[in-house]
Amino acid sequence: MSSKEPILVVEDLHVRVEDKEILKGVNLTINAGEIHAIMGRNGSGKSTLSYALMGHPRYQITAGKVLLKGKDILELPTNERAKMGLALAFQYPVSIPGVSVSNFLRASVKAIRGKEVPVKEFRQELKVHMKELGVKDEFLSRYVNEGFSGGEKKRLEILQLSLLKPVLAVLDETDSGLDIDALKTVAAGVNALATADNGILLITHYQRLLDYVEPHFVHVFEDGRIVKSGGSELAKELEERGYEWVTQELAPVGVTP
Ligand SMILES: Nc1ncnc2c1ncn2[C@@H]1O[C@H](COP(=O)(O)OP(=O)(O)O)[C@@H](O)[C@H]1O
Ligand SMILES: [Mg+2]
């Protein structure tokens, strides 16, 4: 299963947005073949971690390291990180009026692979993944995310990730707002994405996606850092006991949080 090659190493990462320190020392290692989940209440800094990994200019790194396959990526612009195989599915995808899904996907594959993909070859590749995800042909001619349902937006994200074959895929709340069928489709897409050579980081507020994608490790995020880590059973425990449980467990004895 895991070949234990580190895909992502995050060391003592501190991130500031404007004047506020949001991430306060994140440590995380994802090895090849591993699926990790980060869970945490809203505002705990989960999306900040994903933006910082991708190199969003608003998120200033004040301390720490991020290594992708052993290479320090913090000085690299976002497109260079993407070319190295880092892919992020955002919590709030944007719509691109006038750009069809098929042109969008072809352009993103070209940008990452650094060369034009012949139309016929691209279509064939696309067809395979569309079938996996239950996406119909007419989807390709629609404009990116325009009038898309929550489920359609997420299907597009997973379709894009499937084509890009990332070294590390970060999915930020890809499960939010999905009905059960869309959730299962997204989960199947994530499971199909996972290989022995890549890593997957699922960021989620709810446990329900983890009923269909079983992570090897679950981390609880609280106030800008990972406060607890465990196996997939930790997700179920969190669902039952709530995030309060972790906070209380961590509080020094005799102190009311
Ligand atoms: N671009 C931003 N500008 C100002 N504050 C931000 C920005 N992004 C995040 N924050 C703040 O950082 C904290 C963590 O947010 P976020 O990373 O979105 O948490 P989560 O994804 O866990 O809900 C929140 O207090 C939020 O208001
Ligand atoms: Mg978020």
PDB file of C-alpha atoms and ligand atoms in Angstrom:
ATOM      1  CA  MET A   1       0.000   0.000   0.000  1.00  0.00           C
ATOM      2  CA  SER A   2       1.952   3.026   1.186  1.00  0.00           C
ATOM      3  CA  SER A   3       5.468   3.324  -0.162  1.00  0.00           C
ATOM      4  CA  LYS A   4       6.153   5.813   2.630  1.00  0.00           C
ATOM      5  CA  GLU A   5       7.599   8.446   0.387  1.00  0.00           C
ATOM      6  CA  PRO A   6       6.612  11.792   1.854  1.00  0.00           C
ATOM      7  CA  ILE A   7       4.394  13.677  -0.579  1.00  0.00           C
ATOM      8  CA  LEU A   8       3.698  16.631   1.684  1.00  0.00           C
ATOM      9  CA  VAL A   9       5.571  17.804   4.741  1.00  0.00           C
ATOM     10  CA  VAL A  10       4.228  20.831   6.598  1.00  0.00           C
ATOM     11  CA  GLU A  11       6.415  21.976   9.474  1.00  0.00           C
ATOM     12  CA  ASP A  12       5.412  24.528  12.092  1.00  0.00           C
ATOM     13  CA  LEU A  13       3.456  26.577   9.550  1.00  0.00           C
ATOM     14  CA  HIS A  14       2.349  30.005  10.700  1.00  0.00           C
ATOM     15  CA  VAL A  15       0.092  32.057   8.440  1.00  0.00           C
ATOM     16  CA  ARG A  16      -1.224  35.554   8.798  1.00  0.00           C
ATOM     17  CA  VAL A  17      -4.089  37.224   6.953  1.00  0.00           C
ATOM     18  CA  GLU A  18      -3.807  40.989   7.146  1.00  0.00           C
ATOM     19  CA  ASP A  19      -2.915  41.555  10.804  1.00  0.00           C
ATOM     20  CA  LYS A  20      -4.314  38.376  12.203  1.00  0.00           C
ATOM     21  CA  GLU A  21      -2.400  35.198  12.829  1.00  0.00           C
ATOM     22  CA  ILE A  22      -4.668  32.379  11.620  1.00  0.00           C
ATOM     23  CA  LEU A  23      -2.398  29.337  11.456  1.00  0.00           C
ATOM     24  CA  LYS A  24      -0.345  28.920  14.599  1.00  0.00           C
ATOM     25  CA  GLY A  25       2.067  26.099  13.917  1.00  0.00           C
ATOM     26  CA  VAL A  26       0.643  23.349  11.694  1.00  0.00           C
ATOM     27  CA  ASN A  27       2.588  20.068  11.421  1.00  0.00           C
ATOM     28  CA  LEU A  28       1.423  17.462   8.938  1.00  0.00           C
ATOM     29  CA  THR A  29       3.085  14.724   6.890  1.00  0.00           C
ATOM     30  CA  ILE A  30       1.250  12.918   4.096  1.00  0.00           C
ATOM     31  CA  ASN A  31       3.030   9.911   2.594  1.00  0.00           C
ATOM     32  CA  ALA A  32       2.396   8.376  -0.806  1.00  0.00           C
ATOM     33  CA  GLY A  33      -0.720   6.241  -0.835  1.00  0.00           C
ATOM     34  CA  GLU A  34      -2.331   8.011   2.109  1.00  0.00           C
ATOM     35  CA  ILE A  35      -5.651   9.781   2.438  1.00  0.00           C
ATOM     36  CA  HIS A  36      -5.781  12.291   5.291  1.00  0.00           C
ATOM     37  CA  ALA A  37      -8.808  14.176   6.551  1.00  0.00           C
ATOM     38  CA  ILE A  38      -8.758  17.452   8.431  1.00  0.00           C
ATOM     39  CA  MET A  39     -11.894  18.150  10.399  1.00  0.00           C
ATOM     40  CA  GLY A  40     -12.684  21.164  12.468  1.00  0.00           C
ATOM     41  CA  ARG A  41     -15.340  23.696  13.259  1.00  0.00           C
ATOM     42  CA  ASN A  42     -15.974  26.712  11.044  1.00  0.00           C
ATOM     43  CA  GLY A  43     -13.372  29.410  11.425  1.00  0.00           C
ATOM     44  CA  SER A  44     -10.700  27.066  12.774  1.00  0.00           C
ATOM     45  CA  GLY A  45      -8.417  27.831   9.796  1.00  0.00           C
ATOM     46  CA  LYS A  46      -8.931  24.825   7.507  1.00  0.00           C
ATOM     47  CA  SER A  47      -9.403  26.842   4.318  1.00  0.00           C
ATOM     48  CA  THR A  48      -6.498  29.075   5.300  1.00  0.00           C
ATOM     49  CA  LEU A  49      -4.280  25.996   5.218  1.00  0.00           C
ATOM     50  CA  SER A  50      -5.458  25.094   1.714  1.00  0.00           C
ATOM     51  CA  TYR A  51      -4.931  28.658   0.417  1.00  0.00           C
ATOM     52  CA  ALA A  52      -1.490  28.827   2.002  1.00  0.00           C
ATOM     53  CA  LEU A  53      -0.515  25.507   0.381  1.00  0.00           C
ATOM     54  CA  MET A  54      -1.579  26.854  -2.995  1.00  0.00           C
ATOM     55  CA  GLY A  55       0.201  30.188  -2.494  1.00  0.00           C
ATOM     56  CA  HIS A  56      -2.669  32.650  -2.407  1.00  0.00           C
ATOM     57  CA  PRO A  57      -1.058  36.109  -2.085  1.00  0.00           C
ATOM     58  CA  ARG A  58      -3.317  37.231   0.771  1.00  0.00           C
ATOM     59  CA  TYR A  59      -1.990  34.531   3.024  1.00  0.00           C
ATOM     60  CA  GLN A  60       1.424  35.487   4.392  1.00  0.00           C
ATOM     61  CA  ILE A  61       3.669  32.752   5.654  1.00  0.00           C
ATOM     62  CA  THR A  62       5.417  34.080   8.745  1.00  0.00           C
ATOM     63  CA  ALA A  63       7.174  30.877   9.779  1.00  0.00           C
ATOM     64  CA  GLY A  64       7.505  27.227   8.882  1.00  0.00           C
ATOM     65  CA  LYS A  65       8.109  25.018   5.887  1.00  0.00           C
ATOM     66  CA  VAL A  66       6.071  23.297   3.199  1.00  0.00           C
ATOM     67  CA  LEU A  67       7.784  20.567   1.180  1.00  0.00           C
ATOM     68  CA  LEU A  68       6.140  18.873  -1.797  1.00  0.00           C
ATOM     69  CA  LYS A  69       8.017  15.701  -2.683  1.00  0.00           C
ATOM     70  CA  GLY A  70      10.968  17.081  -0.764  1.00  0.00           C
ATOM     71  CA  LYS A  71      11.031  20.445  -2.504  1.00  0.00           C
ATOM     72  CA  ASP A  72      10.349  23.667  -0.636  1.00  0.00           C
ATOM     73  CA  ILE A  73       7.420  25.286  -2.457  1.00  0.00           C
ATOM     74  CA  LEU A  74       6.829  28.401  -0.378  1.00  0.00           C
ATOM     75  CA  GLU A  75       8.808  30.653  -2.698  1.00  0.00           C
ATOM     76  CA  LEU A  76       7.080  29.311  -5.805  1.00  0.00           C
ATOM     77  CA  PRO A  77       4.157  31.017  -7.535  1.00  0.00           C
ATOM     78  CA  THR A  78       0.844  29.150  -7.632  1.00  0.00           C
ATOM     79  CA  ASN A  79       1.208  27.951 -11.239  1.00  0.00           C
ATOM     80  CA  GLU A  80       4.592  26.384 -10.479  1.00  0.00           C
ATOM     81  CA  ARG A  81       3.093  24.554  -7.520  1.00  0.00           C
ATOM     82  CA  ALA A  82       0.301  23.326  -9.764  1.00  0.00           C
ATOM     83  CA  LYS A  83       2.811  22.091 -12.337  1.00  0.00           C
ATOM     84  CA  MET A  84       4.536  20.143  -9.588  1.00  0.00           C
ATOM     85  CA  GLY A  85       1.271  18.327  -9.045  1.00  0.00           C
ATOM     86  CA  LEU A  86      -0.469  20.237  -6.295  1.00  0.00           C
ATOM     87  CA  ALA A  87      -4.180  20.583  -7.035  1.00  0.00           C
ATOM     88  CA  LEU A  88      -6.824  22.236  -4.958  1.00  0.00           C
ATOM     89  CA  ALA A  89     -10.592  21.965  -5.205  1.00  0.00           C
ATOM     90  CA  PHE A  90     -11.952  25.131  -3.656  1.00  0.00           C
ATOM     91  CA  GLN A  91     -14.761  25.467  -1.185  1.00  0.00           C
ATOM     92  CA  TYR A  92     -16.415  28.145  -3.356  1.00  0.00           C
ATOM     93  CA  PRO A  93     -15.836  27.489  -7.074  1.00  0.00           C
ATOM     94  CA  VAL A  94     -16.223  30.474  -9.400  1.00  0.00           C
ATOM     95  CA  SER A  95     -18.288  30.552 -12.564  1.00  0.00           C
ATOM     96  CA  ILE A  96     -16.686  31.490 -15.887  1.00  0.00           C
ATOM     97  CA  PRO A  97     -19.371  32.733 -18.280  1.00  0.00           C
ATOM     98  CA  GLY A  98     -18.544  32.146 -21.947  1.00  0.00           C
ATOM     99  CA  VAL A  99     -16.073  29.337 -21.271  1.00  0.00           C
ATOM    100  CA  SER A 100     -17.374  25.835 -21.859  1.00  0.00           C
ATOM    101  CA  VAL A 101     -16.568  22.997 -19.486  1.00  0.00           C
ATOM    102  CA  SER A 102     -14.745  21.136 -22.232  1.00  0.00           C
ATOM    103  CA  ASN A 103     -12.523  24.119 -23.185  1.00  0.00           C
ATOM    104  CA  PHE A 104     -11.878  24.856 -19.534  1.00  0.00           C
ATOM    105  CA  LEU A 105     -10.768  21.293 -18.824  1.00  0.00           C
ATOM    106  CA  ARG A 106      -8.587  21.142 -21.919  1.00  0.00           C
ATOM    107  CA  ALA A 107      -6.928  24.453 -21.031  1.00  0.00           C
ATOM    108  CA  SER A 108      -6.236  23.333 -17.477  1.00  0.00           C
ATOM    109  CA  VAL A 109      -4.710  20.055 -18.663  1.00  0.00           C
ATOM    110  CA  LYS A 110      -2.568  21.973 -21.160  1.00  0.00           C
ATOM    111  CA  ALA A 111      -1.417  24.390 -18.456  1.00  0.00           C
ATOM    112  CA  ILE A 112      -0.341  21.572 -16.165  1.00  0.00           C
ATOM    113  CA  ARG A 113       1.177  19.215 -18.720  1.00  0.00           C
ATOM    114  CA  GLY A 114       2.848  22.113 -20.519  1.00  0.00           C
ATOM    115  CA  LYS A 115       1.703  20.978 -23.944  1.00  0.00           C
ATOM    116  CA  GLU A 116      -1.364  20.859 -26.149  1.00  0.00           C
ATOM    117  CA  VAL A 117      -3.419  17.669 -25.849  1.00  0.00           C
ATOM    118  CA  PRO A 118      -4.828  16.504 -29.208  1.00  0.00           C
ATOM    119  CA  VAL A 119      -8.622  16.909 -29.217  1.00  0.00           C
ATOM    120  CA  LYS A 120      -9.378  13.288 -29.994  1.00  0.00           C
ATOM    121  CA  GLU A 121      -7.047  11.943 -27.322  1.00  0.00           C
ATOM    122  CA  PHE A 122      -8.397  14.430 -24.820  1.00  0.00           C
ATOM    123  CA  ARG A 123     -12.008  13.448 -25.564  1.00  0.00           C
ATOM    124  CA  GLN A 124     -11.186   9.794 -25.036  1.00  0.00           C
ATOM    125  CA  GLU A 125      -9.511  10.474 -21.723  1.00  0.00           C
ATOM    126  CA  LEU A 126     -12.397  12.677 -20.688  1.00  0.00           C
ATOM    127  CA  LYS A 127     -15.003  10.050 -21.608  1.00  0.00           C
ATOM    128  CA  VAL A 128     -13.474   7.522 -19.222  1.00  0.00           C
ATOM    129  CA  HIS A 129     -13.644   9.902 -16.284  1.00  0.00           C
ATOM    130  CA  MET A 130     -17.101  11.176 -17.235  1.00  0.00           C
ATOM    131  CA  LYS A 131     -18.387   7.647 -17.134  1.00  0.00           C
ATOM    132  CA  GLU A 132     -16.850   7.071 -13.704  1.00  0.00           C
ATOM    133  CA  LEU A 133     -18.536  10.211 -12.421  1.00  0.00           C
ATOM    134  CA  GLY A 134     -21.868   9.785 -14.159  1.00  0.00           C
ATOM    135  CA  VAL A 135     -21.464  13.009 -16.153  1.00  0.00           C
ATOM    136  CA  LYS A 136     -23.475  13.370 -19.377  1.00  0.00           C
ATOM    137  CA  ASP A 137     -22.132  14.719 -22.691  1.00  0.00           C
ATOM    138  CA  GLU A 138     -24.264  17.863 -22.615  1.00  0.00           C
ATOM    139  CA  PHE A 139     -22.343  18.917 -19.480  1.00  0.00           C
ATOM    140  CA  LEU A 140     -19.272  19.646 -21.623  1.00  0.00           C
ATOM    141  CA  SER A 141     -20.885  22.430 -23.623  1.00  0.00           C
ATOM    142  CA  ARG A 142     -22.255  24.307 -20.615  1.00  0.00           C
ATOM    143  CA  TYR A 143     -20.407  27.341 -19.257  1.00  0.00           C
ATOM    144  CA  VAL A 144     -18.182  26.651 -16.267  1.00  0.00           C
ATOM    145  CA  ASN A 145     -20.261  26.606 -13.090  1.00  0.00           C
ATOM    146  CA  GLU A 146     -22.963  28.868 -14.564  1.00  0.00           C
ATOM    147  CA  GLY A 147     -26.263  27.814 -13.086  1.00  0.00           C
ATOM    148  CA  PHE A 148     -24.660  24.621 -11.807  1.00  0.00           C
ATOM    149  CA  SER A 149     -26.194  22.833  -8.863  1.00  0.00           C
ATOM    150  CA  GLY A 150     -23.927  22.134  -5.889  1.00  0.00           C
ATOM    151  CA  GLY A 151     -23.536  18.568  -7.115  1.00  0.00           C
ATOM    152  CA  GLU A 152     -22.604  19.647 -10.650  1.00  0.00           C
ATOM    153  CA  LYS A 153     -19.936  22.042  -9.363  1.00  0.00           C
ATOM    154  CA  LYS A 154     -18.371  19.284  -7.324  1.00  0.00           C
ATOM    155  CA  ARG A 155     -18.549  16.830 -10.220  1.00  0.00           C
ATOM    156  CA  LEU A 156     -16.659  19.332 -12.351  1.00  0.00           C
ATOM    157  CA  GLU A 157     -13.987  19.713  -9.679  1.00  0.00           C
ATOM    158  CA  ILE A 158     -13.514  15.986  -9.413  1.00  0.00           C
ATOM    159  CA  LEU A 159     -13.506  15.637 -13.187  1.00  0.00           C
ATOM    160  CA  GLN A 160     -10.762  18.251 -13.382  1.00  0.00           C
ATOM    161  CA  LEU A 161      -8.739  16.521 -10.653  1.00  0.00           C
ATOM    162  CA  SER A 162      -9.128  13.154 -12.412  1.00  0.00           C
ATOM    163  CA  LEU A 163      -7.630  14.647 -15.577  1.00  0.00           C
ATOM    164  CA  LEU A 164      -4.795  16.430 -13.786  1.00  0.00           C
ATOM    165  CA  LYS A 165      -3.725  13.338 -11.833  1.00  0.00           C
ATOM    166  CA  PRO A 166      -2.288  15.381  -8.988  1.00  0.00           C
ATOM    167  CA  VAL A 167       0.571  14.357  -6.733  1.00  0.00           C
ATOM    168  CA  LEU A 168      -1.368  15.939  -3.906  1.00  0.00           C
ATOM    169  CA  ALA A 169      -5.066  16.733  -4.176  1.00  0.00           C
ATOM    170  CA  VAL A 170      -6.538  19.025  -1.551  1.00  0.00           C
ATOM    171  CA  LEU A 171     -10.332  19.021  -1.418  1.00  0.00           C
ATOM    172  CA  ASP A 172     -11.770  21.786   0.700  1.00  0.00           C
ATOM    173  CA  GLU A 173     -15.344  21.010   1.830  1.00  0.00           C
ATOM    174  CA  THR A 174     -16.069  19.199  -1.403  1.00  0.00           C
ATOM    175  CA  ASP A 175     -18.941  17.524   0.419  1.00  0.00           C
ATOM    176  CA  SER A 176     -20.800  20.634   1.541  1.00  0.00           C
ATOM    177  CA  GLY A 177     -24.319  21.047   0.223  1.00  0.00           C
ATOM    178  CA  LEU A 178     -24.444  17.727  -1.612  1.00  0.00           C
ATOM    179  CA  ASP A 179     -27.372  15.354  -1.619  1.00  0.00           C
ATOM    180  CA  ILE A 180     -26.628  11.710  -0.965  1.00  0.00           C
ATOM    181  CA  ASP A 181     -26.278  10.704  -4.633  1.00  0.00           C
ATOM    182  CA  ALA A 182     -23.871  13.552  -5.411  1.00  0.00           C
ATOM    183  CA  LEU A 183     -21.951  12.726  -2.249  1.00  0.00           C
ATOM    184  CA  LYS A 184     -21.538   9.110  -3.332  1.00  0.00           C
ATOM    185  CA  THR A 185     -20.408  10.209  -6.790  1.00  0.00           C
ATOM    186  CA  VAL A 186     -17.850  12.593  -5.349  1.00  0.00           C
ATOM    187  CA  ALA A 187     -16.642   9.887  -2.982  1.00  0.00           C
ATOM    188  CA  ALA A 188     -16.275   7.421  -5.863  1.00  0.00           C
ATOM    189  CA  GLY A 189     -14.288  10.069  -7.741  1.00  0.00           C
ATOM    190  CA  VAL A 190     -11.993  10.632  -4.761  1.00  0.00           C
ATOM    191  CA  ASN A 191     -11.474   6.903  -4.323  1.00  0.00           C
ATOM    192  CA  ALA A 192     -10.640   6.588  -8.022  1.00  0.00           C
ATOM    193  CA  LEU A 193      -8.173   9.462  -7.684  1.00  0.00           C
ATOM    194  CA  ALA A 194      -6.215   7.816  -4.885  1.00  0.00           C
ATOM    195  CA  THR A 195      -3.200   5.806  -6.039  1.00  0.00           C
ATOM    196  CA  ALA A 196      -0.164   4.293  -4.317  1.00  0.00           C
ATOM    197  CA  ASP A 197       1.882   7.267  -5.525  1.00  0.00           C
ATOM    198  CA  ASN A 198      -0.192  10.255  -4.547  1.00  0.00           C
ATOM    199  CA  GLY A 199      -1.644  11.840  -1.456  1.00  0.00           C
ATOM    200  CA  ILE A 200      -5.106  13.193  -0.746  1.00  0.00           C
ATOM    201  CA  LEU A 201      -6.084  15.766   1.829  1.00  0.00           C
ATOM    202  CA  LEU A 202      -9.807  16.029   2.505  1.00  0.00           C
ATOM    203  CA  ILE A 203     -10.902  19.053   4.449  1.00  0.00           C
ATOM    204  CA  THR A 204     -14.342  18.669   5.872  1.00  0.00           C
ATOM    205  CA  HIS A 205     -16.626  19.943   8.558  1.00  0.00           C
ATOM    206  CA  TYR A 206     -18.874  16.891   8.555  1.00  0.00           C
ATOM    207  CA  GLN A 207     -18.125  13.246   8.907  1.00  0.00           C
ATOM    208  CA  ARG A 208     -20.552  12.016   6.213  1.00  0.00           C
ATOM    209  CA  LEU A 209     -18.097  12.052   3.270  1.00  0.00           C
ATOM    210  CA  LEU A 210     -15.866   9.815   5.373  1.00  0.00           C
ATOM    211  CA  ASP A 211     -18.594   7.149   5.340  1.00  0.00           C
ATOM    212  CA  TYR A 212     -17.685   6.648   1.671  1.00  0.00           C
ATOM    213  CA  VAL A 213     -14.004   7.588   1.566  1.00  0.00           C
ATOM    214  CA  GLU A 214     -12.054   5.991   4.347  1.00  0.00           C
ATOM    215  CA  PRO A 215      -9.089   8.137   5.386  1.00  0.00           C
ATOM    216  CA  HIS A 216      -5.969   6.542   6.830  1.00  0.00           C
ATOM    217  CA  PHE A 217      -5.558   9.472   9.216  1.00  0.00           C
ATOM    218  CA  VAL A 218      -7.921  12.045  10.681  1.00  0.00           C
ATOM    219  CA  HIS A 219      -6.718  15.306  12.207  1.00  0.00           C
ATOM    220  CA  VAL A 220      -8.752  17.727  14.266  1.00  0.00           C
ATOM    221  CA  PHE A 221      -8.127  21.401  13.620  1.00  0.00           C
ATOM    222  CA  GLU A 222      -8.723  23.961  16.318  1.00  0.00           C
ATOM    223  CA  ASP A 223      -7.643  27.590  16.439  1.00  0.00           C
ATOM    224  CA  GLY A 224      -5.077  27.304  13.670  1.00  0.00           C
ATOM    225  CA  ARG A 225      -3.395  24.046  14.538  1.00  0.00           C
ATOM    226  CA  ILE A 226      -3.876  20.292  14.625  1.00  0.00           C
ATOM    227  CA  VAL A 227      -4.844  19.400  18.179  1.00  0.00           C
ATOM    228  CA  LYS A 228      -5.585  15.700  17.807  1.00  0.00           C
ATOM    229  CA  SER A 229      -4.802  12.981  15.269  1.00  0.00           C
ATOM    230  CA  GLY A 230      -6.020   9.430  14.886  1.00  0.00           C
ATOM    231  CA  GLY A 231      -7.354   6.850  12.454  1.00  0.00           C
ATOM    232  CA  SER A 232     -10.696   6.850  10.665  1.00  0.00           C
ATOM    233  CA  GLU A 233     -12.478   6.019  13.920  1.00  0.00           C
ATOM    234  CA  LEU A 234     -11.704   9.537  15.144  1.00  0.00           C
ATOM    235  CA  ALA A 235     -14.112  10.963  12.546  1.00  0.00           C
ATOM    236  CA  LYS A 236     -16.947   8.836  13.896  1.00  0.00           C
ATOM    237  CA  GLU A 237     -16.103   9.744  17.447  1.00  0.00           C
ATOM    238  CA  LEU A 238     -16.186  13.437  16.530  1.00  0.00           C
ATOM    239  CA  GLU A 239     -19.551  13.039  14.836  1.00  0.00           C
ATOM    240  CA  GLU A 240     -20.958  11.449  17.988  1.00  0.00           C
ATOM    241  CA  ARG A 241     -19.360  13.642  20.592  1.00  0.00           C
ATOM    242  CA  GLY A 242     -18.963  16.971  18.786  1.00  0.00           C
ATOM    243  CA  TYR A 243     -15.987  19.285  18.574  1.00  0.00           C
ATOM    244  CA  GLU A 244     -16.556  20.362  22.186  1.00  0.00           C
ATOM    245  CA  TRP A 245     -15.289  16.974  23.250  1.00  0.00           C
ATOM    246  CA  VAL A 246     -11.836  17.610  21.814  1.00  0.00           C
ATOM    247  CA  THR A 247     -11.650  21.056  23.377  1.00  0.00           C
ATOM    248  CA  GLN A 248     -12.634  19.686  26.782  1.00  0.00           C
ATOM    249  CA  GLU A 249     -10.292  16.749  26.533  1.00  0.00           C
ATOM    250  CA  LEU A 250      -7.414  19.092  25.840  1.00  0.00           C
ATOM    251  CA  ALA A 251      -8.240  21.525  28.640  1.00  0.00           C
ATOM    252  CA  PRO A 252      -5.993  21.244  31.704  1.00  0.00           C
ATOM    253  CA  VAL A 253      -7.673  19.366  34.559  1.00  0.00           C
ATOM    254  CA  GLY A 254      -9.610  21.659  36.889  1.00  0.00           C
ATOM    255  CA  VAL A 255      -9.957  24.435  34.353  1.00  0.00           C
ATOM    256  CA  THR A 256     -13.345  25.055  32.761  1.00  0.00           C
ATOM    257  CA  PRO A 257     -12.911  25.868  29.112  1.00  0.00           C
TER     258      PRO A 257
HETATM  259  N1  LIG B   1      -9.135  36.437   3.315  1.00  0.00           N
HETATM  260  C1  LIG B   1      -9.395  36.625   4.619  1.00  0.00           C
HETATM  261  N2  LIG B   1      -9.505  37.862   5.142  1.00  0.00           N
HETATM  262  C2  LIG B   1      -9.755  38.022   6.454  1.00  0.00           C
HETATM  263  N3  LIG B   1      -9.917  37.043   7.328  1.00  0.00           N
HETATM  264  C3  LIG B   1      -9.826  35.795   6.874  1.00  0.00           C
HETATM  265  C4  LIG B   1      -9.547  35.510   5.503  1.00  0.00           C
HETATM  266  N4  LIG B   1      -9.496  34.178   5.348  1.00  0.00           N
HETATM  267  C5  LIG B   1      -9.728  33.658   6.554  1.00  0.00           C
HETATM  268  N5  LIG B   1      -9.919  34.616   7.478  1.00  0.00           N
HETATM  269  C6  LIG B   1     -10.210  34.394   8.908  1.00  0.00           C
HETATM  270  O1  LIG B   1      -9.437  33.291   9.318  1.00  0.00           O
HETATM  271  C7  LIG B   1     -10.157  32.461  10.217  1.00  0.00           C
HETATM  272  C8  LIG B   1     -10.139  31.056   9.679  1.00  0.00           C
HETATM  273  O2  LIG B   1     -10.913  30.999   8.492  1.00  0.00           O
HETATM  274  P1  LIG B   1     -10.968  29.744   7.538  1.00  0.00           P
HETATM  275  O3  LIG B   1      -9.580  29.332   7.227  1.00  0.00           O
HETATM  276  O4  LIG B   1     -11.865  30.084   6.403  1.00  0.00           O
HETATM  277  O5  LIG B   1     -11.631  28.652   8.469  1.00  0.00           O
HETATM  278  P2  LIG B   1     -12.445  27.319   8.109  1.00  0.00           P
HETATM  279  O6  LIG B   1     -12.165  26.965   6.704  1.00  0.00           O
HETATM  280  O7  LIG B   1     -11.952  26.322   9.106  1.00  0.00           O
HETATM  281  O8  LIG B   1     -13.888  27.625   8.339  1.00  0.00           O
HETATM  282  C9  LIG B   1     -11.526  33.076  10.366  1.00  0.00           C
HETATM  283  O9  LIG B   1     -11.517  33.828  11.560  1.00  0.00           O
HETATM  284  C10 LIG B   1     -11.646  33.956   9.149  1.00  0.00           C
HETATM  285  O10 LIG B   1     -12.473  35.046   9.419  1.00  0.00           O
HETATM  286 MG    MG B   2     -13.353  26.605   5.031  1.00  0.00          MG
END
